[in-house]
Coordinates of C-alpha atoms in Angstrom, one line a residue:
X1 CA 206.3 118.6 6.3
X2 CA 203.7 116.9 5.2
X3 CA 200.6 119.6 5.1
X4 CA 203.7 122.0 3.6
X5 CA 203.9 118.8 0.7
X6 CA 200.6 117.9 0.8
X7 CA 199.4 121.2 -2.0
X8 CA 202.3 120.4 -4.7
X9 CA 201.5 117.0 -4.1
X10 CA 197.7 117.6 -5.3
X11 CA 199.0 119.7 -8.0
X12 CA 201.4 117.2 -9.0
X13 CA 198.8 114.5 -9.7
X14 CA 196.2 117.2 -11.5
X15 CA 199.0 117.9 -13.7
X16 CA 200.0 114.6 -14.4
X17 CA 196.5 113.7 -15.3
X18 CA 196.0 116.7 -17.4
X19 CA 199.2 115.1 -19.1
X20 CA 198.0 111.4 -19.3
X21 CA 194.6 112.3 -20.7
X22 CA 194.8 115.6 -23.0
X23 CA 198.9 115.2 -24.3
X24 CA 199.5 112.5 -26.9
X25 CA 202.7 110.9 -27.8
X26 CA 202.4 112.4 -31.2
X27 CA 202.6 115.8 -30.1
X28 CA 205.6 115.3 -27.4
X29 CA 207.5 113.9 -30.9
X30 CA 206.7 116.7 -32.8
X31 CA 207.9 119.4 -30.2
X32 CA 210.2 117.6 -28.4
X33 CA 214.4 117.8 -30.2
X34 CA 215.7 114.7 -31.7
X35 CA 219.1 116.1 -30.3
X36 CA 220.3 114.9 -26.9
X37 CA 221.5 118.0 -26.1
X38 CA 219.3 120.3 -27.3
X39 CA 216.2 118.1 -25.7
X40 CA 217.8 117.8 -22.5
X41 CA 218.1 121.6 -22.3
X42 CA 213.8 121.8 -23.3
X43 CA 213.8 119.6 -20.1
X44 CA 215.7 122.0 -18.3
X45 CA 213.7 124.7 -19.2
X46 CA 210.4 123.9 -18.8
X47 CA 210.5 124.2 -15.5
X48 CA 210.1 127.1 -15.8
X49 CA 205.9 126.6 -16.2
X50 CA 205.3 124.5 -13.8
X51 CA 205.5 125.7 -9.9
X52 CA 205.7 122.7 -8.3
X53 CA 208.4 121.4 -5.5
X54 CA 210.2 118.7 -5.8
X55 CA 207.1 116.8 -4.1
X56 CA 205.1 117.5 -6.6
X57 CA 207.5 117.2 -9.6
X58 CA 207.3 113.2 -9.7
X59 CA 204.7 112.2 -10.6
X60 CA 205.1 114.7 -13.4
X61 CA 208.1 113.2 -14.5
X62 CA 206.5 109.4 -14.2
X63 CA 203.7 111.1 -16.9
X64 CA 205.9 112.7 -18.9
X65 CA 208.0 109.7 -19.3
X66 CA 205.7 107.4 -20.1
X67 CA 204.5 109.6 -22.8
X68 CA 207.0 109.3 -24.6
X69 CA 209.4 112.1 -23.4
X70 CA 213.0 111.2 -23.4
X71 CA 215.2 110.2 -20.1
X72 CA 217.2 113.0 -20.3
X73 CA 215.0 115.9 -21.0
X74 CA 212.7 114.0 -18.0
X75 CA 215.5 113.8 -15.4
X76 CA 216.5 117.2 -16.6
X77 CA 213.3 119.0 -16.2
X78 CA 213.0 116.8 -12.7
X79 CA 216.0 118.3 -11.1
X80 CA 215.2 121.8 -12.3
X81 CA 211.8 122.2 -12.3
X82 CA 211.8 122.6 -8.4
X83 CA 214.1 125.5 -8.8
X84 CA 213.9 127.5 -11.5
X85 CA 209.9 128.0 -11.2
X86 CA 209.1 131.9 -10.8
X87 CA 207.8 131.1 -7.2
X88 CA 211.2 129.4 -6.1
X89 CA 213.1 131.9 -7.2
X90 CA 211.1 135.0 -5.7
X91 CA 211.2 133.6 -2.3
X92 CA 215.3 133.1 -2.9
X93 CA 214.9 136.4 -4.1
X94 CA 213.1 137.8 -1.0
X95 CA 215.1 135.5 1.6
X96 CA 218.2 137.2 0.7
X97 CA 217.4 140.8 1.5
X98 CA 215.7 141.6 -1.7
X99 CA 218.4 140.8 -4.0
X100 CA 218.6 138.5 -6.8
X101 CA 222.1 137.3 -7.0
X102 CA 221.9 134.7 -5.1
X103 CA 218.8 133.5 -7.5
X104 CA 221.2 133.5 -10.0
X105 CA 223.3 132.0 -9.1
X106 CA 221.0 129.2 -7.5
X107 CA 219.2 128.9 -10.8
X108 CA 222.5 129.0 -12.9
X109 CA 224.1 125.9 -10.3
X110 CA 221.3 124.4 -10.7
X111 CA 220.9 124.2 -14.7
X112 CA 224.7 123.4 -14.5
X113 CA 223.8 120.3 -12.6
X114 CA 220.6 118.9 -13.8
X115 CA 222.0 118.9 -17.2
X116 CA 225.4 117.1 -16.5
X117 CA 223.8 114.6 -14.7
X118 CA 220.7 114.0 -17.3
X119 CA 223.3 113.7 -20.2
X120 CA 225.3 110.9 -18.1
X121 CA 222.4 109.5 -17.5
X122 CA 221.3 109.1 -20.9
X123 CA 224.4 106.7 -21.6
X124 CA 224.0 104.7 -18.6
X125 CA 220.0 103.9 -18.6
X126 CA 219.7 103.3 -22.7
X127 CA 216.3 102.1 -21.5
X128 CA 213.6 103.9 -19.6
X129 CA 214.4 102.6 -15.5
X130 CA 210.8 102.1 -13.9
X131 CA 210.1 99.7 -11.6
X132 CA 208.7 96.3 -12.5
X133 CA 207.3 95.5 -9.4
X134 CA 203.4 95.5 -9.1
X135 CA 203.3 98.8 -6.6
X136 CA 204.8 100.7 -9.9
X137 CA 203.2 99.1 -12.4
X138 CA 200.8 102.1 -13.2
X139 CA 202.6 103.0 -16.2
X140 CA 200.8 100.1 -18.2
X141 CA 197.6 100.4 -16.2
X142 CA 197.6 104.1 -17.5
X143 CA 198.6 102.9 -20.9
X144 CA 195.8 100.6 -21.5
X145 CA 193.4 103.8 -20.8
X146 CA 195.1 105.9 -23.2
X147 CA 192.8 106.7 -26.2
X148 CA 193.9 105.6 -29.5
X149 CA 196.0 108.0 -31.4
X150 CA 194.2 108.3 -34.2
X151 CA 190.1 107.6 -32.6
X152 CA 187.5 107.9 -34.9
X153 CA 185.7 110.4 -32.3
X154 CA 187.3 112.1 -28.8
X155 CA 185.3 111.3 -26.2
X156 CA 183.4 114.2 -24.4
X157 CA 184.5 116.5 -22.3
X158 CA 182.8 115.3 -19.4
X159 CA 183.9 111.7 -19.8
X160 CA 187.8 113.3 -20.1
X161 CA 187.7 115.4 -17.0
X162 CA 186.3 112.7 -15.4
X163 CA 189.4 110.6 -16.5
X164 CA 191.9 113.6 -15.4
X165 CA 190.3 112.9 -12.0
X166 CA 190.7 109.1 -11.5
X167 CA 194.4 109.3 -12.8
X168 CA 195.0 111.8 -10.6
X169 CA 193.3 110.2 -7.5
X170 CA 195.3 106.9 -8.3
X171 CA 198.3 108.9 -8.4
X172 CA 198.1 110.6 -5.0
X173 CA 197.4 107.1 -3.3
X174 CA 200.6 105.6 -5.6
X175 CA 202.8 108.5 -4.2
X176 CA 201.4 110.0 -1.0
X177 CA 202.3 106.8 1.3
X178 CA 206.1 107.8 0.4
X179 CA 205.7 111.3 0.9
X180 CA 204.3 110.5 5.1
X181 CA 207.1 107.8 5.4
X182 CA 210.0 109.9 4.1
X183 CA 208.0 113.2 6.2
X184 CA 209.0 110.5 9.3
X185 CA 212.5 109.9 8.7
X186 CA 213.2 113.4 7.7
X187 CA 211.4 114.7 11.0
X188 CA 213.0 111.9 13.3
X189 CA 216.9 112.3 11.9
X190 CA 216.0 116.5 12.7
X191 CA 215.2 115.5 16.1
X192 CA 217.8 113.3 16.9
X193 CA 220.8 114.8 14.8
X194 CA 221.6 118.0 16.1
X195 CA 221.8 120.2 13.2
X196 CA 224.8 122.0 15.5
X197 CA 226.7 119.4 15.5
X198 CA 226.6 119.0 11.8
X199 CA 227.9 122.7 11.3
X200 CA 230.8 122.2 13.5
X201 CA 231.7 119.7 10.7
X202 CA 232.1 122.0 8.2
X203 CA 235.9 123.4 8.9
X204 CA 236.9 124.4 5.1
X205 CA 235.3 124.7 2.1
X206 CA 234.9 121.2 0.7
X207 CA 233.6 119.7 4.0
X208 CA 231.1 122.6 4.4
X209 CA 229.4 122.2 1.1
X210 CA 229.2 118.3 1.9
X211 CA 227.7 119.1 5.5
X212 CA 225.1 121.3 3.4
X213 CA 224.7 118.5 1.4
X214 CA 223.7 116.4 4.2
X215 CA 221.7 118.9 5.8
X216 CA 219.6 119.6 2.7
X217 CA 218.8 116.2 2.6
X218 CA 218.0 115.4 5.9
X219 CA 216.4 118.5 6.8
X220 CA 213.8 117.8 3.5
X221 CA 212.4 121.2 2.7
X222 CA 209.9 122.4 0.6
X223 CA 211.6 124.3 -2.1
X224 CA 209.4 127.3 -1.7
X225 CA 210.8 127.5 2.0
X226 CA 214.2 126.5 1.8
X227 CA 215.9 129.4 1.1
X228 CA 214.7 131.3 4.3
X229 CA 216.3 128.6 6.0
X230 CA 219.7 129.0 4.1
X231 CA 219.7 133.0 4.4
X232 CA 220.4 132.1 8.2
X233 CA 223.2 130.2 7.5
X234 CA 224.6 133.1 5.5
X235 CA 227.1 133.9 8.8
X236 CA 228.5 130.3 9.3
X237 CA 228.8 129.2 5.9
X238 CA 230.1 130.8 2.4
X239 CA 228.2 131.3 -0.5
X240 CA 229.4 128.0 -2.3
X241 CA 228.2 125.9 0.5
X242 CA 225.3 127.6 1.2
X243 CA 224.4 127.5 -2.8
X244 CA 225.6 123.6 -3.0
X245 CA 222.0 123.8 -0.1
X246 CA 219.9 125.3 -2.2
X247 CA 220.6 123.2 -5.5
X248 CA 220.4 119.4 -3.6
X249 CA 217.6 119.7 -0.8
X250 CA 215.1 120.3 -4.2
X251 CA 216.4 118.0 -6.6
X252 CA 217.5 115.0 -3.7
X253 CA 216.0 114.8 0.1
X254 CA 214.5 112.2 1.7
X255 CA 210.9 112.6 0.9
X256 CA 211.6 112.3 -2.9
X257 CA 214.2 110.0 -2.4
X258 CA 211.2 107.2 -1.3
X259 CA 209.1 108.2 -4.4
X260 CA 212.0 108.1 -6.4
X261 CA 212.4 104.4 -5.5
X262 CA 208.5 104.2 -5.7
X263 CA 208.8 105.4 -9.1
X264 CA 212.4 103.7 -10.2
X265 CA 214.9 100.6 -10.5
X266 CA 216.9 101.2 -6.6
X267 CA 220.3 101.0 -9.3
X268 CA 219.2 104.4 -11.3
X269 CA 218.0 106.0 -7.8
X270 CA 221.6 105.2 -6.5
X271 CA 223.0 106.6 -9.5
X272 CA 221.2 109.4 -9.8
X273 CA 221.7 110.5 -6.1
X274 CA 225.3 110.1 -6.3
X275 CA 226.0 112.3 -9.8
X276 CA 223.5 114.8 -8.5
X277 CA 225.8 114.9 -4.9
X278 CA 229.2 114.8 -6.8
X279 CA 228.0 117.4 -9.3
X280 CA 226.7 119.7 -6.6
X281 CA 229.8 119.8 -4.6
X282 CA 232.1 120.6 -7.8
X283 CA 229.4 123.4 -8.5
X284 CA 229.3 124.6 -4.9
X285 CA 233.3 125.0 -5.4
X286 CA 233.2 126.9 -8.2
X287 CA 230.9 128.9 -6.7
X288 CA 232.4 130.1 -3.9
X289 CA 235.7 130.6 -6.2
X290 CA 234.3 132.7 -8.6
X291 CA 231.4 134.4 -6.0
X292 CA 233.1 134.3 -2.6

C-alpha cells in the first residue's frame, strides 16, 4: 500500500507547492464563483486535471484552502478529484471488459455525492475547520512565506523553485507518517477480517452496499486499482453495491481518513465521513434501481 501511495503522495506535495508559491489569492477570487452552487460544481470539476488518488489529493486540498478557495468547492473537488481524473476512469473503463458504463456511472455517483455533501457542509463549518494543534499548524507557517500580493519585484526563478521544493518536502513529512500508520491498520484489519465473511453479510440490497462500504474502507485502495478489484465482485454483488465501492474507498478509507484528521478539527472528519457514507448508500440504491 504504501509504495502503491507513495507516487501520488510525491505528486501531491509538488502540486501543492506549485500552488503555495506560484497561485495567489487574487487570482483564486477572480476565477473562482461567488455562487455556492456554481463554485462547488468548479470544485467538482476540476478534478478532472489533476490525476491524483485520494493519497495525494490532501494535501492539495490543505493548499487550495488556505489560498483562499472556498470549503465547498475544496471538499468538493476533494471527494471527486480521486475519481473523475482521466486515469481513474480508464482503468474503470478497462476493469470492466472494455466498457464504459460502469465509468459513468461511477463518475456520475460520484459527482452526485461530493456535491451534496460539500453544500451541507458549507452550512455546518461557516468557518474553515483546520486543526489548531501545532502538528497542523503549517497553514500559518506557509502563510508567513507567502510573497506579498502586490511585491515591488518577484523573486527569481531559482529562488521560487527552490521554495516549491521546501514546501513540498515539509509537506511529505506533515502527511507521510499518516499515510504508513493508516497503510498498517488497513493491512492488519485485511488480515485479520476475512473479507469472506464480510460478503456473506451482504443478503439484500441495502446491507450489500453497506458491506461494500466497509470493505472499501478497510480494504484502502489506490483509486487507480480499485476497480480491478470491484470487477471481481461483479458475480456476488449488484451494480448498486458494487458502484456504492467504487465512490467511498476514494473519497473515505483509512489511509485518508488519518490525514484527514492530520489535516482537520476530529468534529468535521466525523461529519464528513458520515454524509459521504449516508450519501453513498442512497446513491448506491438508486443505482441499482435505475441500472440493475
Amino acid at each position: 500500500m504504501i509504495m502503491e501511495a507513495i507516487p501520488f503522495i510525491l505528486l501531491g506535495v509538488i502540486v501543492s507547492g506549485l500552488i503555495q508559491t506560484f497561485v495567489t489569492e487574487r487570482w483564486i477570487a477572480k476565477v473562482m464563483p461567488r455562487n455556492r452552487f456554481l463554485s462547488t460544481l468548479v470544485g467538482c470539476g476540476v478534478g478532472v486535471f489533476f490525476p491524483a488518488c485520494e493519497c495525494g489529493i490532501v494535501p492539495i486540498t490543505r493548499r487550495l484552502l488556505g489560498k483562499g478557495v472556498p470549503l465547498h468547492a475544496g471538499i468538493a473537488f476533494m471527494l471527486t478529484g480521486p475519481i473523475i481524473n482521466p486515469i481513474v476512469l480508464f482503468a474503470t473503463f478497462m476493469a470492466f471488459g472494455n466498457s464504459w458504463r460502469m465509468a459513468l456511472i461511477r463518475a456520475g455517483a460520484a459527482i452526485v455525492v461530493a456535491f451534496i455533501t460539500a453544500i451541507v457542509i458549507s452550512y455546518l463549518f461557516p468557518q474553515l475547520p483546520f486543526r489548531t494543534s501545532p502538528g497542523a499548524g503549517m497553514q500559518e507557517a506557509a502563510a508567513a512565506l507567502e510573497p506579498a500580493a502586490t511585491p515591488a519585484a518577484k523573486p527569481p526563478l531559482r529562488t521560487q523553485l527552490l521554495g516549491v521544493m521546501t514546501h513540498s518536502i515539509e509537506e511529505f513529512f506533515s502527511v507521510g507518517k499518516y499515510l504508513v500508520l493508516g497503510a498498517l491498520i488497513a493491512a492488519a484489519m485485511q488480515t485479520y477480517i476475512p473479507t469472506a465473511s464480510l460478503i456473506h453479510l451482504g443478503s439484500n440490497v441495502v446491507t450489500s452496499s453497506l458491506v461494500m462500504i466497509v470493505m472499501a474502507f478497510v480494504m484502502s485502495l489506490c483509486s487507480e486499482a480499485d476497480a480491478f478489484i470491484a470487477s471481481s465482485f461483479q458475480g456476488s454483488f449488484s451494480i448498486g453495491a458494487i458502484s456504492a465501492f467504487l465512490v467511498f474507498g476514494p473519497m473515505i478509507d483509512i489511509k485518508n481518513t488519518l490525514m484527514l484528521l492530520g489535516v482537520f478539527k476530529g468534529k468535521f472528519v466525523v461529519t464528513l465521513i458520515a454524509l459521504v457514507a449516508t450519501l453513498t448508500l442512497l446513491v448506491s440504491l438508486l443505482v441499482g434501481r435505475l441500472f440493475g
